[in-house]
Each structure stands twice: as structure tokens, then as C-alpha cells.
PDB file of C-alpha atoms and ligand atoms in Angstrom:
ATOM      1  CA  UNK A   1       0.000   0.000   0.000  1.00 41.00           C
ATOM      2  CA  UNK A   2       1.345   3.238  -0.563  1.00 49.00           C
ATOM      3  CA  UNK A   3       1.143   6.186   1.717  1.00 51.00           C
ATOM      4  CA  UNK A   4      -1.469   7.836  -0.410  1.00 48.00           C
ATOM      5  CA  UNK A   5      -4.039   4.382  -0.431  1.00 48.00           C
ATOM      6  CA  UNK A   6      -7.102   5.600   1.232  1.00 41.00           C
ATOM      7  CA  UNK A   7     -10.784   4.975   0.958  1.00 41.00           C
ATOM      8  CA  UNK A   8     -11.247   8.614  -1.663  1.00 51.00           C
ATOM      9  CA  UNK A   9      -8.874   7.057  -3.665  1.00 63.00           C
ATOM     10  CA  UNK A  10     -10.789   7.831  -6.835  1.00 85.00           C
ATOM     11  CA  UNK A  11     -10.212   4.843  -9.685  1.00 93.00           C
ATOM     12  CA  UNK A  12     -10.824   5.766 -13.693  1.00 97.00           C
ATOM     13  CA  UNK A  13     -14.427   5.613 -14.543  1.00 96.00           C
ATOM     14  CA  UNK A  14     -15.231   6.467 -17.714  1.00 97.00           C
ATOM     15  CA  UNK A  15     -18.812   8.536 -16.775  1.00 96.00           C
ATOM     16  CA  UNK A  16     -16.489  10.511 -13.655  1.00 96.00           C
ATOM     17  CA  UNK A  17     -13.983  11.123 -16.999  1.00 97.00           C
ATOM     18  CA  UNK A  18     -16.656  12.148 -19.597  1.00 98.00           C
ATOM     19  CA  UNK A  19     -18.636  14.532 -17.201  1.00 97.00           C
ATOM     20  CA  UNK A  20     -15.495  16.669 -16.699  1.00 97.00           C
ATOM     21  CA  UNK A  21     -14.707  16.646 -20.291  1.00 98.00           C
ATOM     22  CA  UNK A  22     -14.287  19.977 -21.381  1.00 98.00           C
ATOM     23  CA  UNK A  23     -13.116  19.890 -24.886  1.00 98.00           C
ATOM     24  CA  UNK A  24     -14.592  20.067 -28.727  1.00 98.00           C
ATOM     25  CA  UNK A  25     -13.030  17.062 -30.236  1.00 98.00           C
ATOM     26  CA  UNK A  26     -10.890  15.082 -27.653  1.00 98.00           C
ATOM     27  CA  UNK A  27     -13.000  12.495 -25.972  1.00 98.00           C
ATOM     28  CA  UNK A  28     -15.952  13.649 -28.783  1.00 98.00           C
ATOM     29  CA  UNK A  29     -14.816  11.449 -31.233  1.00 98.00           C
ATOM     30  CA  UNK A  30     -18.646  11.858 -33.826  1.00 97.00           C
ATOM     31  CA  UNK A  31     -20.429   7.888 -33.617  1.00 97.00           C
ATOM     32  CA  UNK A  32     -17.474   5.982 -31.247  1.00 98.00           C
ATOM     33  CA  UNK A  33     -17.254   5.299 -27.794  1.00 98.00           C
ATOM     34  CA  UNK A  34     -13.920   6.595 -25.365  1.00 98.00           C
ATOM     35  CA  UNK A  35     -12.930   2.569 -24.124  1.00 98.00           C
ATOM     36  CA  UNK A  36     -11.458   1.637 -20.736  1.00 98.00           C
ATOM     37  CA  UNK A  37     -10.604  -1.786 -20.405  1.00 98.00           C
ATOM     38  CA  UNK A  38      -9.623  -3.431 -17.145  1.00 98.00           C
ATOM     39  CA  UNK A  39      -6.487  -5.166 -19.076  1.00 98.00           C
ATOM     40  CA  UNK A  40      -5.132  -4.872 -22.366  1.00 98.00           C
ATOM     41  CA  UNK A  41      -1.976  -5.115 -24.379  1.00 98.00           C
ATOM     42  CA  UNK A  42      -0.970  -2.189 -24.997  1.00 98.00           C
ATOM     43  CA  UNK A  43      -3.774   1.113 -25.683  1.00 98.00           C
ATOM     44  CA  UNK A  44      -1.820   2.251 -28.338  1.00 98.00           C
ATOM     45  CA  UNK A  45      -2.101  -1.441 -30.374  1.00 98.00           C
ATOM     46  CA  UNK A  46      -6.264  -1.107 -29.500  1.00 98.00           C
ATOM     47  CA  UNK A  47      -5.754   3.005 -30.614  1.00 98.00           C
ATOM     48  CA  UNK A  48      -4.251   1.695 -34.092  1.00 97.00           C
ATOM     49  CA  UNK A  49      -6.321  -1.125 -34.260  1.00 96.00           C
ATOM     50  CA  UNK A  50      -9.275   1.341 -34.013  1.00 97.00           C
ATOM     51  CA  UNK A  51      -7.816   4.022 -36.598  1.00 96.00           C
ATOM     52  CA  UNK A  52      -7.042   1.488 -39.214  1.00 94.00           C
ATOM     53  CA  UNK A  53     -11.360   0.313 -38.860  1.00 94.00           C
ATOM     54  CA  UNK A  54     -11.966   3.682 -39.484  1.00 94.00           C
ATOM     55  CA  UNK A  55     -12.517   5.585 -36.327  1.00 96.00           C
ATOM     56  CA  UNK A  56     -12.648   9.211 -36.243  1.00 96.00           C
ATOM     57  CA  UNK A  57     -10.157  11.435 -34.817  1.00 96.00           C
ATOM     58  CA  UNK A  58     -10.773  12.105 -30.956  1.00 98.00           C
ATOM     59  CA  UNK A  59     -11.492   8.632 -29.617  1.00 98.00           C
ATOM     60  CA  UNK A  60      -9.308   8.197 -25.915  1.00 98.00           C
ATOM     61  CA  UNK A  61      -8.455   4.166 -25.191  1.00 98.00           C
ATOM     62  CA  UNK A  62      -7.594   3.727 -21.554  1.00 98.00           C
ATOM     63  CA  UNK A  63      -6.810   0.962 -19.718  1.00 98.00           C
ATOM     64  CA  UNK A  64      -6.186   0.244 -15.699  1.00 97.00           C
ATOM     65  CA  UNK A  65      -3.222  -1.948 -16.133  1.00 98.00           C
ATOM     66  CA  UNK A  66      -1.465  -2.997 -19.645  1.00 98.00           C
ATOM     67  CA  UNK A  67       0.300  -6.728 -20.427  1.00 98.00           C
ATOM     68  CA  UNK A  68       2.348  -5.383 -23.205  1.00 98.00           C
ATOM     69  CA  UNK A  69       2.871  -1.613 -22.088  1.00 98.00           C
ATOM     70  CA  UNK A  70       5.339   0.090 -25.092  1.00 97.00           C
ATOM     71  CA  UNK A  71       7.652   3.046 -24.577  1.00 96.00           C
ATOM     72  CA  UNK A  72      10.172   4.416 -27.096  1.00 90.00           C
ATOM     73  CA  UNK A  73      12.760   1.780 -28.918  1.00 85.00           C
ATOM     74  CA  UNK A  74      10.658  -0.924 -28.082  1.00 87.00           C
ATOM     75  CA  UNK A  75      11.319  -0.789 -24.209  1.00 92.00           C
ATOM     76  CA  UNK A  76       8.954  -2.265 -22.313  1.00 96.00           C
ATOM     77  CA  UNK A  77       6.682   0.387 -20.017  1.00 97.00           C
ATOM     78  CA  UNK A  78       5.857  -0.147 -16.497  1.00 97.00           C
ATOM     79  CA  UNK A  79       1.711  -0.259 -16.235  1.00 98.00           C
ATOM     80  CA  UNK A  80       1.126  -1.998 -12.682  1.00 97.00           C
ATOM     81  CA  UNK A  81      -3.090  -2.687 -12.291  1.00 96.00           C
ATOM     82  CA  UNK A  82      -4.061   1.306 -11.107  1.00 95.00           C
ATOM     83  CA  UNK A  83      -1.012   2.382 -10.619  1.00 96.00           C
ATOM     84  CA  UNK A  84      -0.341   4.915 -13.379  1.00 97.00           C
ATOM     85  CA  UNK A  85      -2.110   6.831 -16.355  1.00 98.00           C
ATOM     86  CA  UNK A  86      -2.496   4.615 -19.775  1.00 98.00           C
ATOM     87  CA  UNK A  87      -4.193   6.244 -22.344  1.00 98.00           C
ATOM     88  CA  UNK A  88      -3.826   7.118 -26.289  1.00 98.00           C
ATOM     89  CA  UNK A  89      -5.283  10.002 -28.053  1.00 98.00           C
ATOM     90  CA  UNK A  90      -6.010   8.648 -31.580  1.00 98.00           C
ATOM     91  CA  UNK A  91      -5.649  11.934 -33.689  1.00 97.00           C
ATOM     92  CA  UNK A  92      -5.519  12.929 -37.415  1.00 95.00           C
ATOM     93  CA  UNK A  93      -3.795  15.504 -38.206  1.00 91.00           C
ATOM     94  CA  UNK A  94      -2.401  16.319 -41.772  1.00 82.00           C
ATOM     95  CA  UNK A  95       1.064  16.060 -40.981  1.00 77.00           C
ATOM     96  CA  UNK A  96       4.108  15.550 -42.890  1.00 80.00           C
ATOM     97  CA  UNK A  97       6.378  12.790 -41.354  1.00 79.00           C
ATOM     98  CA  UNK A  98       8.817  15.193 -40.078  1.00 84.00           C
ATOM     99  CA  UNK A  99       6.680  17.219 -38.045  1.00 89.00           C
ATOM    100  CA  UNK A 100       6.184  13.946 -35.713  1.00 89.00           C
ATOM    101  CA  UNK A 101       8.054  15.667 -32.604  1.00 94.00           C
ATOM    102  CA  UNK A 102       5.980  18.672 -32.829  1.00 96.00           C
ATOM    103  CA  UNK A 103       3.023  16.396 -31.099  1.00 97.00           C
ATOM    104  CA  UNK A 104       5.180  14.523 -28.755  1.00 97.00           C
ATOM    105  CA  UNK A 105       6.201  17.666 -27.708  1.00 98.00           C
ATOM    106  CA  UNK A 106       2.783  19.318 -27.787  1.00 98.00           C
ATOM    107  CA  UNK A 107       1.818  16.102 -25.727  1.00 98.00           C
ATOM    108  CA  UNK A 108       4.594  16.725 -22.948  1.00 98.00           C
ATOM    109  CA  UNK A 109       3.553  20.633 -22.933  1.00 98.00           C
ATOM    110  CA  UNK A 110      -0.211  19.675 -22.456  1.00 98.00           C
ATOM    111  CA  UNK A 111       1.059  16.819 -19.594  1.00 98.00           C
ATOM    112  CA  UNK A 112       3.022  19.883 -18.150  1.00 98.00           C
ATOM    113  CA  UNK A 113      -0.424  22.136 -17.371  1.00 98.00           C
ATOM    114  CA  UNK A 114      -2.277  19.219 -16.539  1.00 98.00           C
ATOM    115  CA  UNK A 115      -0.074  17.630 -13.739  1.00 98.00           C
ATOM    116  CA  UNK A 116       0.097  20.981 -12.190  1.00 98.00           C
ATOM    117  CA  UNK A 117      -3.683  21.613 -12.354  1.00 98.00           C
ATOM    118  CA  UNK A 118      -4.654  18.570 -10.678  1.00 97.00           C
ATOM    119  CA  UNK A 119      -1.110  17.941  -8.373  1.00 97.00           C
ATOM    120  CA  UNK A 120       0.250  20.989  -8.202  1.00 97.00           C
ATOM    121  CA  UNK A 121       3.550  19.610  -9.200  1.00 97.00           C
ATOM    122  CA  UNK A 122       6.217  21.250 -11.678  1.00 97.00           C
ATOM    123  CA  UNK A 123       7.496  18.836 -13.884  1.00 97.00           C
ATOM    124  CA  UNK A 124      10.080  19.380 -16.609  1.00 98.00           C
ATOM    125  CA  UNK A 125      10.047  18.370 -20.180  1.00 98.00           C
ATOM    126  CA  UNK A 126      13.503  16.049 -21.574  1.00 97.00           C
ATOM    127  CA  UNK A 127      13.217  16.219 -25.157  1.00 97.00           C
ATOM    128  CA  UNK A 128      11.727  14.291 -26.416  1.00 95.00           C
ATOM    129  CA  UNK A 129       9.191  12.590 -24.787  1.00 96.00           C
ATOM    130  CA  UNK A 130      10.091  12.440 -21.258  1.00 97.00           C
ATOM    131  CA  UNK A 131       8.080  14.266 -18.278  1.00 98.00           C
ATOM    132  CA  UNK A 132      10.626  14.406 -15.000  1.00 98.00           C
ATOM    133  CA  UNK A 133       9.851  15.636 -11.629  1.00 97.00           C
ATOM    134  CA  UNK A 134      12.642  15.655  -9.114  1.00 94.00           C
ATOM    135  CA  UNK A 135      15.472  14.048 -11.329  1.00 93.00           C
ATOM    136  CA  UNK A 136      13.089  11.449 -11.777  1.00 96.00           C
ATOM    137  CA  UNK A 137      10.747   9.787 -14.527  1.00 97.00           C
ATOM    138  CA  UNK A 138       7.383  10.254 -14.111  1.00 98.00           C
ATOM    139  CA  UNK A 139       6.224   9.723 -17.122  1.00 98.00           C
ATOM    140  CA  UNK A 140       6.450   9.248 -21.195  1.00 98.00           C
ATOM    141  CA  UNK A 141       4.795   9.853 -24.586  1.00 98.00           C
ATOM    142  CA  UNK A 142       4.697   7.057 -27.423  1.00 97.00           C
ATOM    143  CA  UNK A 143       3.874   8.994 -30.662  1.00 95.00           C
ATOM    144  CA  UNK A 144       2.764   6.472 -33.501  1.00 94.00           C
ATOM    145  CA  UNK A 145       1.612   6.376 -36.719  1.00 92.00           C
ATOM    146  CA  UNK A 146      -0.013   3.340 -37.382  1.00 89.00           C
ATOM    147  CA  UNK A 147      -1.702   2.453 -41.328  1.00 79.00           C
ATOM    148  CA  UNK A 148      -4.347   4.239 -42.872  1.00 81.00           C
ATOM    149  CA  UNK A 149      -8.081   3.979 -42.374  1.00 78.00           C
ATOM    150  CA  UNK A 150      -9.120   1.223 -44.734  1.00 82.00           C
ATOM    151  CA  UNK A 151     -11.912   2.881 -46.215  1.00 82.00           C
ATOM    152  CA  UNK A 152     -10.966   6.439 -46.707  1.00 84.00           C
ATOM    153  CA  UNK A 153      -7.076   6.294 -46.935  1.00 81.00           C
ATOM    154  CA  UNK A 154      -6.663   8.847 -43.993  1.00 86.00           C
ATOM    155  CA  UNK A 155      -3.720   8.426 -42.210  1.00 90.00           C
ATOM    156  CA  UNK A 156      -3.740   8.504 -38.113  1.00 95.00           C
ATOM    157  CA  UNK A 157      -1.438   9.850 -35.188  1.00 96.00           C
ATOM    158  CA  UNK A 158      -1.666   7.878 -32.044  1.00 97.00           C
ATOM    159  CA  UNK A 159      -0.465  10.127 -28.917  1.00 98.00           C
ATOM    160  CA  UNK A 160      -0.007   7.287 -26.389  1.00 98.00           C
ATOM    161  CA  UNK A 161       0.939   9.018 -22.937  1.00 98.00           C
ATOM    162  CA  UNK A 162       1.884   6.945 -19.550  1.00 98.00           C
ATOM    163  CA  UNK A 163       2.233   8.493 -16.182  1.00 98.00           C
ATOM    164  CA  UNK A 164       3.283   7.092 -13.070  1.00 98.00           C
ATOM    165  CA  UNK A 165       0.502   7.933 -10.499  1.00 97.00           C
ATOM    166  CA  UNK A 166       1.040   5.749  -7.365  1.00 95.00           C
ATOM    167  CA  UNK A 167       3.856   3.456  -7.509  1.00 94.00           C
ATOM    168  CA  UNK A 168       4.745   0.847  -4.698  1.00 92.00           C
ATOM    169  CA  UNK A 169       8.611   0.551  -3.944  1.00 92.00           C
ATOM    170  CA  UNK A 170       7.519  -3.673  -4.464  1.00 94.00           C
ATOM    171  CA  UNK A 171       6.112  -2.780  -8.254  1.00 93.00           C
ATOM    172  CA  UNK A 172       9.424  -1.214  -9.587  1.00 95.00           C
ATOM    173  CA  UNK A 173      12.264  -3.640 -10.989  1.00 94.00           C
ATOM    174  CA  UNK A 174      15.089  -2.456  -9.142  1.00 94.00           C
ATOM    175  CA  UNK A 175      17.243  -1.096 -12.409  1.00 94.00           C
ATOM    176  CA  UNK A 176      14.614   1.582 -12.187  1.00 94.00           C
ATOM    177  CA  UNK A 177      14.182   1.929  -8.865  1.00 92.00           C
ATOM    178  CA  UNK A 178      16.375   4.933  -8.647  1.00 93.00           C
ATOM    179  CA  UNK A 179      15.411   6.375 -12.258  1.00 95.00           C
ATOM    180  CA  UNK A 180      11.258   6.700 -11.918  1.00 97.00           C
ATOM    181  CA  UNK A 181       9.008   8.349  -9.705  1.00 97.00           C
ATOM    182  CA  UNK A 182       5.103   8.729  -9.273  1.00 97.00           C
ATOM    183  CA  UNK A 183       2.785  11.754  -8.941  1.00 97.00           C
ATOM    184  CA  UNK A 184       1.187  11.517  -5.450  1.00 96.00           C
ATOM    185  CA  UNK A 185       4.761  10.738  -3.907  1.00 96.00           C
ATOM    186  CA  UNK A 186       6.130  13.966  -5.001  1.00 97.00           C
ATOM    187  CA  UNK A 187       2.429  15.873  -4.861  1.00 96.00           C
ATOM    188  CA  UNK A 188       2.083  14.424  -1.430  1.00 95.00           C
ATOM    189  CA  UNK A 189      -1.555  14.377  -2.111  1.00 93.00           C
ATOM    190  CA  UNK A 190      -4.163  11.594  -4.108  1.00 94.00           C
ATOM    191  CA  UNK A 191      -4.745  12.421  -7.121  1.00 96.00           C
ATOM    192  CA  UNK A 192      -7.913  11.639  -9.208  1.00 96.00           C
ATOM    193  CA  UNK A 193      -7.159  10.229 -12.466  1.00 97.00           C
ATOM    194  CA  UNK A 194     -10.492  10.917 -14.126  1.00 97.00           C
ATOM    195  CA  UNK A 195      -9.524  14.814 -13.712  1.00 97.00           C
ATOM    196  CA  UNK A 196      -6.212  14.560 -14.865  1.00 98.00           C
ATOM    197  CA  UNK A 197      -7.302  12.812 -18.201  1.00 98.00           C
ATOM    198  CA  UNK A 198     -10.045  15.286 -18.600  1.00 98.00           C
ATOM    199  CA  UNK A 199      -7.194  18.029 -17.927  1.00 98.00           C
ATOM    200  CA  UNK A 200      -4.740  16.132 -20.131  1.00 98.00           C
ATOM    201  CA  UNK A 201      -7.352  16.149 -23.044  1.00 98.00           C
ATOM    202  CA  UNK A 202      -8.178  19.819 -22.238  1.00 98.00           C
ATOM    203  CA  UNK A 203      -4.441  20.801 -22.689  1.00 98.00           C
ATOM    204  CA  UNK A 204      -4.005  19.010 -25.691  1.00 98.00           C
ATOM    205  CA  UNK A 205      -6.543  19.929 -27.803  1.00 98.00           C
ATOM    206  CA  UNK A 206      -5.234  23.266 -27.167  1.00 98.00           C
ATOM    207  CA  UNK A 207      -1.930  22.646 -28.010  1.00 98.00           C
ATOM    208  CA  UNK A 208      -3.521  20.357 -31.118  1.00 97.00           C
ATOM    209  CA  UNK A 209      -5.328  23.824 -32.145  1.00 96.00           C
ATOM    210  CA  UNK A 210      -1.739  25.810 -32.061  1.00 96.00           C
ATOM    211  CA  UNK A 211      -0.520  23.421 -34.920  1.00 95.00           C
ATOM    212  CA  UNK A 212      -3.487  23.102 -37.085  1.00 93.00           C
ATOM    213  CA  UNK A 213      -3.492  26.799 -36.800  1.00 93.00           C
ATOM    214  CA  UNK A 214      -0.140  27.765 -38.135  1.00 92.00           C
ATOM    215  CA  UNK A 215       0.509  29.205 -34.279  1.00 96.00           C
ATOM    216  CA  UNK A 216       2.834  26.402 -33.324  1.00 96.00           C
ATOM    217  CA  UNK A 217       6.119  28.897 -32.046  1.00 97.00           C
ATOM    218  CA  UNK A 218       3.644  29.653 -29.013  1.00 98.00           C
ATOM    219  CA  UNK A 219       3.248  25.586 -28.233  1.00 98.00           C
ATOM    220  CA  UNK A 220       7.228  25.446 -29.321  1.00 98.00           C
ATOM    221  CA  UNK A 221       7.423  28.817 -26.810  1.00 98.00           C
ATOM    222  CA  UNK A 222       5.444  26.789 -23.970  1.00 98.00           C
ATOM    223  CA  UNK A 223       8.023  23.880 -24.567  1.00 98.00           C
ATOM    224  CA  UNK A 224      10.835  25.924 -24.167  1.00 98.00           C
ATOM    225  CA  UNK A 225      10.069  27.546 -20.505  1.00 98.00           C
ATOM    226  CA  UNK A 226       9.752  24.109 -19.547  1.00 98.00           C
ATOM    227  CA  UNK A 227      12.244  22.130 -20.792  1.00 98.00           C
ATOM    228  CA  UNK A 228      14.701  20.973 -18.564  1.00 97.00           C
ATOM    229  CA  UNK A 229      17.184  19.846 -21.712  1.00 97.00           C
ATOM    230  CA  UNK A 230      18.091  23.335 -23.047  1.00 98.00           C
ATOM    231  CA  UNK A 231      21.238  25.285 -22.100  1.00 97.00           C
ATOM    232  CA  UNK A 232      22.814  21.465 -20.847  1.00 96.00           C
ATOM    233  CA  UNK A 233      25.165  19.537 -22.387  1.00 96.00           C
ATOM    234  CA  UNK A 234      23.952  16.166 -23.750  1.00 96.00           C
ATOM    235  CA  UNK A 235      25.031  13.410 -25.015  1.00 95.00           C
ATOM    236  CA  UNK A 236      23.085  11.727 -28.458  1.00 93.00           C
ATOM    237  CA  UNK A 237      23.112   8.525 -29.819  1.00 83.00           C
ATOM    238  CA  UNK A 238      21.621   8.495 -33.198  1.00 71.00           C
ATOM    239  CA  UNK A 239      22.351   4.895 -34.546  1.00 73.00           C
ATOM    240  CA  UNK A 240      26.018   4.075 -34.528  1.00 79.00           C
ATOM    241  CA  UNK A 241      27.276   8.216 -34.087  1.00 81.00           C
ATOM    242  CA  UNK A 242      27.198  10.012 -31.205  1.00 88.00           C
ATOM    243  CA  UNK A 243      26.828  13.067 -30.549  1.00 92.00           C
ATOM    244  CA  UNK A 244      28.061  15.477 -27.347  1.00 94.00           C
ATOM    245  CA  UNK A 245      27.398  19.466 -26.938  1.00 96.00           C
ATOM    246  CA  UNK A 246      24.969  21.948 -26.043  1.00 97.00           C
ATOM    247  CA  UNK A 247      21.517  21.748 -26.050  1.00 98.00           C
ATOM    248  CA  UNK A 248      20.703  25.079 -28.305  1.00 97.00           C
ATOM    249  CA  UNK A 249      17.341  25.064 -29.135  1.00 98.00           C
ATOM    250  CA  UNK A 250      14.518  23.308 -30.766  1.00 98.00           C
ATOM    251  CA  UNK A 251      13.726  23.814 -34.268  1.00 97.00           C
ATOM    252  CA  UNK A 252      10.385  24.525 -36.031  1.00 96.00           C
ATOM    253  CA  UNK A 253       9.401  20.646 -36.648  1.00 95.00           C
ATOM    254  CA  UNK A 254      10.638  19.556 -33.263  1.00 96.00           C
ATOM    255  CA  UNK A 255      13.949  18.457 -33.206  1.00 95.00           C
ATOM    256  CA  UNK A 256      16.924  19.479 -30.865  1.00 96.00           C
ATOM    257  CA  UNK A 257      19.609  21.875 -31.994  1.00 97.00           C
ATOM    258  CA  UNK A 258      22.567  20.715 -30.412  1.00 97.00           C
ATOM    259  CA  UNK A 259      26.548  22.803 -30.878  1.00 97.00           C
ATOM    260  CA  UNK A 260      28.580  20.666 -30.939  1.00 94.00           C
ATOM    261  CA  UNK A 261      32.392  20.747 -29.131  1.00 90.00           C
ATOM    262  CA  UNK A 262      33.654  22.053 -33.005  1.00 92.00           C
ATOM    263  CA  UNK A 263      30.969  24.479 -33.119  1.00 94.00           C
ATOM    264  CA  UNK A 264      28.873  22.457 -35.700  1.00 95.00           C
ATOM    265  CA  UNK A 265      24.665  22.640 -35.428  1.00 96.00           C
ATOM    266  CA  UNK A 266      23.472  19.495 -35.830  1.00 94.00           C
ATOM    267  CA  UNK A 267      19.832  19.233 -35.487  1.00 94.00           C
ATOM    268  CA  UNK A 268      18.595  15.946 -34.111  1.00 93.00           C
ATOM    269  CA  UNK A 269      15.135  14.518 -34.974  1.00 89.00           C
ATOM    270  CA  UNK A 270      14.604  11.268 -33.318  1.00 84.00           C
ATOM    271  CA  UNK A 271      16.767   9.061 -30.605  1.00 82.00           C
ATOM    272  CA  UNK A 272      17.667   9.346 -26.924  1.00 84.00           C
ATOM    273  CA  UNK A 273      19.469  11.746 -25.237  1.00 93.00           C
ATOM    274  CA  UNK A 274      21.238  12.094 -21.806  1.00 93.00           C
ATOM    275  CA  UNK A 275      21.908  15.226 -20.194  1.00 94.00           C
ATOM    276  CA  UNK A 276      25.199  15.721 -18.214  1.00 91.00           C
ATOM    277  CA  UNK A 277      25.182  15.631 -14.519  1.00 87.00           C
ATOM    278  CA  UNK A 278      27.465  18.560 -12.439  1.00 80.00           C
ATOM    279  CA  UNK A 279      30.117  15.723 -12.276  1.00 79.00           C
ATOM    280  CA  UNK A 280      30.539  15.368 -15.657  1.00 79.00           C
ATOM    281  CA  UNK A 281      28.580  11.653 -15.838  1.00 78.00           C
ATOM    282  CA  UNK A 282      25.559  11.552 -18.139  1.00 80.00           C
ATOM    283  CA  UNK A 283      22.110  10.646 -17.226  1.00 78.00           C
TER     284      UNK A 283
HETATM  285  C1  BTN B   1       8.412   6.413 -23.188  1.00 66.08           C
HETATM  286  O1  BTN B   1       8.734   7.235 -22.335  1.00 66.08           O
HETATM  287  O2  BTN B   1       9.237   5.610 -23.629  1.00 66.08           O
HETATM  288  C2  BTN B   1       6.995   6.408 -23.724  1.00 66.08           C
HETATM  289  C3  BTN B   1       6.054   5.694 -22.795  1.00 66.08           C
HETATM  290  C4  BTN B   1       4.643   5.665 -23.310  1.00 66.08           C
HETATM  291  C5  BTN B   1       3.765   4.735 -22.486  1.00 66.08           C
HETATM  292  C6  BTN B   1       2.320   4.840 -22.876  1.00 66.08           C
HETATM  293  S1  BTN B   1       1.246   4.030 -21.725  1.00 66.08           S
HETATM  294  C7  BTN B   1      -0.090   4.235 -22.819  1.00 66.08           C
HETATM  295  C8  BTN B   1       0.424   3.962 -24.218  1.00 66.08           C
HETATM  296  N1  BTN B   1       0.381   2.550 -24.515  1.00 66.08           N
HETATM  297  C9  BTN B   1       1.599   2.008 -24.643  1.00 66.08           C
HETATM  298  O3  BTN B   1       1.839   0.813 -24.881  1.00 66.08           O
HETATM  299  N2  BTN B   1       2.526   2.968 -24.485  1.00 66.08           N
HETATM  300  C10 BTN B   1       1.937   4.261 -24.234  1.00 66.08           C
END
């Protein structure tokens, strides 16, 4: 039990969710039903599976607990029964392939206001997908595009977003027990799911409206103050080259503009960084 278990310990229930709803689209999606399973394999497989049968953009697939959860590069991701946040957004956008980061990162910007709405907790954004709260992960974003709808041909972003929400020290493999952290631990309050999801899909759609609108410096603007990555050092491995310097900037389709030690810019648009710790190690 952690410290938080008590008897208002609110669980995710889809009519708590939809009643707090306060978007257009998210959660709307015209003639389909939001699903929360008890247990699936992963929300983002039942999110594709949905947008390749044709669902319309806006549908939200929870679960309570995931068999198969995915993070980036194929890592497995931690989704203990009620412990944490599984959801996917299934979206679509018209987006060229290169502007894929520009929604992970709306994602973590929209997970940013939505954690401290309902926690009150500051977390910071590691690009690309990674929310931390004190030095630790809390949570992640899985941006996929699965195939096309079969009948009309329209293509389909999956935003798949996990968050840690009350971890026991006995659910975390211990190679992680000193990298991850959960919300009510550091909020030092419970925290209701079914707000933070509608908060989550409150953000987003926000941040969603920003790109479709040609506005998306003031979402790239919101990523900036809280990013956590620029102005460090990092190190990038981007297949079999690495890459060390500073963290400049991000650019206008989402990837990191890093200066390197010979004063090159390289911009980086997909792989895993680690930023460099006041001793000089990299984490
Ligand atoms: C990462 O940080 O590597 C991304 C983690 C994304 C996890 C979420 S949980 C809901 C959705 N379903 C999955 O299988 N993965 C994403």
C-alpha cells in the first residue's frame, strides 16, 4: 500500500472522466465510444487497431493496467493494475512525417499544465518525450503512426501518454528503482485520475489547435520555458554516431539543436538523449 491508499482514492471511470470533459473534439470522437478496459496489451495497439477500422479522430483508449505496455525503442513500459495513467489520443492531423516531434512535444507541454492543475507539481520536459519531476521519470509519450483507415485512406497519429501515479517501492524492478518516480509521492496528495485525463485532453486539444493553426512557435514557446534539456550539455546517440554538446534550441518541426564541441549545429530529430550531470557523468 502506498502512503497515499485511502478509501477517496478515486479509480478511472469512464462517466467521472466524460462529465469533466471539457473539450470540442478530444473524448468527442462523432459515432465511437472513449474505451477503458480493465487489461489490455498495450492502448496504443487497441488506438491503431481502431484508426485502421476507421474511427474518427478524438477517440481516448484507456486501460487500468497494460500486459504489453510500449515506450520508445521498443522498451517495455511499467503499467502496474491502477497504478499509473495509460491512455492514447487517436488523432488525425495532416502532418508531414517530419513534423512527428511537434506532437510529442505538444503532448509533454499539455502533460506539463495538466499535472500541475490537478497535483500541483512542476514537472520538466527532456526532449523528447520524457516528463521528469525531481530528477526522476514520471512519465512518457509514445507517438505512432499506425496504417491508414481502410476505407478512406486517412492516415492517423496515435499520442499514447503513460504516467506514473502511485507506484509501490515492491512494483518497480530495481534497475529503475532509482530512475522513476510517481505523482502523489512527489504531490504528497491523491490524485484523481479521471480529472487529470479530462485536464490532459483539455491541454491538448489546445496545443492540437496551435498546430493546425499555423501558431505552433507559441506551443514550441510553452516547450521551451519548460524544458529541462536546453542550455545542458547532452550526449546523443543516433544509430552508430554520437553526438556530445549543447543543447541550443529546438527547431520549427521539433527536433533538438545541439553545438557541438567544433561548433557544428546538428539538429537531431529522433533518438535518446542524456543530459550531463554537475560531475561530468551523463544521465
Ligand atoms: C516512453 O517514455 O518511452 C513512452 C512511454 C509511453 C507509455 C504509454 S502508456 C499508454 C500507451 N500505450 C503504450 O503501450 N505505451 C503508451
Amino acid at each position: 500500500m502506498n502512503k497515499f491508499e485511502a478509501a477517496n482514492h478515486e479509480r478511472l471511470d469512464l462517466s467521472v472522466l466524460e462529465a469533466n470533459l471539457k473539450t470540442r473534439r478530444l473524448g468527442k470522437a462523432p459515432g465511437w465510444d472513449n474505451e477503458l478496459w480493465d487489461t489490455i496489451d498495450s492502448t496504443n495497439n487497441r488506438a491503431s487497431r481502431l484508426a485502421t477500422d476507421n474511427c474518427p479522430e478524438g477517440l481516448i483508449v484507456l486501460s487500468r493496467h497494460q500486459t504489453a505496455g510500449r515506450g520508445r525503442q521498443g522498451r517495455f513500459w511499467l503499467s502496474e493494475p491502477d497504478a499509473g495513467l495509460y491512455l492514447s489520443f487517436l488523432l488525425r492531423p495532416e502532418i508531414a512525417l517530419d513534423e512527428l516531434p511537434l506532437y510529442t512535444l505538444a503532448a509533454g507541454v499539455a502533460s506539463v499544465q495538466a499535472i500541475w492543475e490537478c497535483a500541483g507539481l512542476e514537472i520538466g520536459l527532456k526532449w523528447v518525450n520524457d516528463l521528469i519531476a525531481g530528477g526522476k521519470k514520471i512519465g512518457g509519450i509514445l507517438a505512432e503512426m499506425p496504417g491508414r483507415a481502410s476505407s478512406t485512406g486517412m492516415p492517423a497519429l496515435i499520442l499514447g501518454i503513460g504516467i506514473n501515479l502511485r507506484l509501490e517501492q515492491r512494483q518497480i524492478p530495481p534497475e529503475l528503482k532509482n530512475k522513476i518516480d510517481c505523482l502523489e509521492n512527489l504531490a504528497g496528495q491523491a490524485v484523481d485520475p479521471n480529472l487529470l485525463v479530462a485536464a490532459l485532453a483539455k491541454h491538448l486539444e489546445t496545443q492540437l489547435d496551435l498546430l493546425a493553426q499555423n501558431c505552433r512557435q507559441q506551443m514550441l514557446d510553452s516547450w521551451r520555458r519548460h524544458s529541462i534539456t536546453l542550455g545542458k550539455y547532452i550526449r546523443a546517440v543516433a544509430g552508430s554516431t554520437e553526438i556530445e554538446g549543447l543543447a541550443q534550441d529546438i527547431s520549427q518541426t521539433g527536433g533538438l539543436i545541439v553545438r557541438t564541441k567544433d561548433e557544428r549545429l546538428v539538429t537531431l530529430h529522433a533518438g535518446e538523449i542524456s543530459l550531463r550531470n554537475a560531475d561530468g557523468s551523463y544521465a
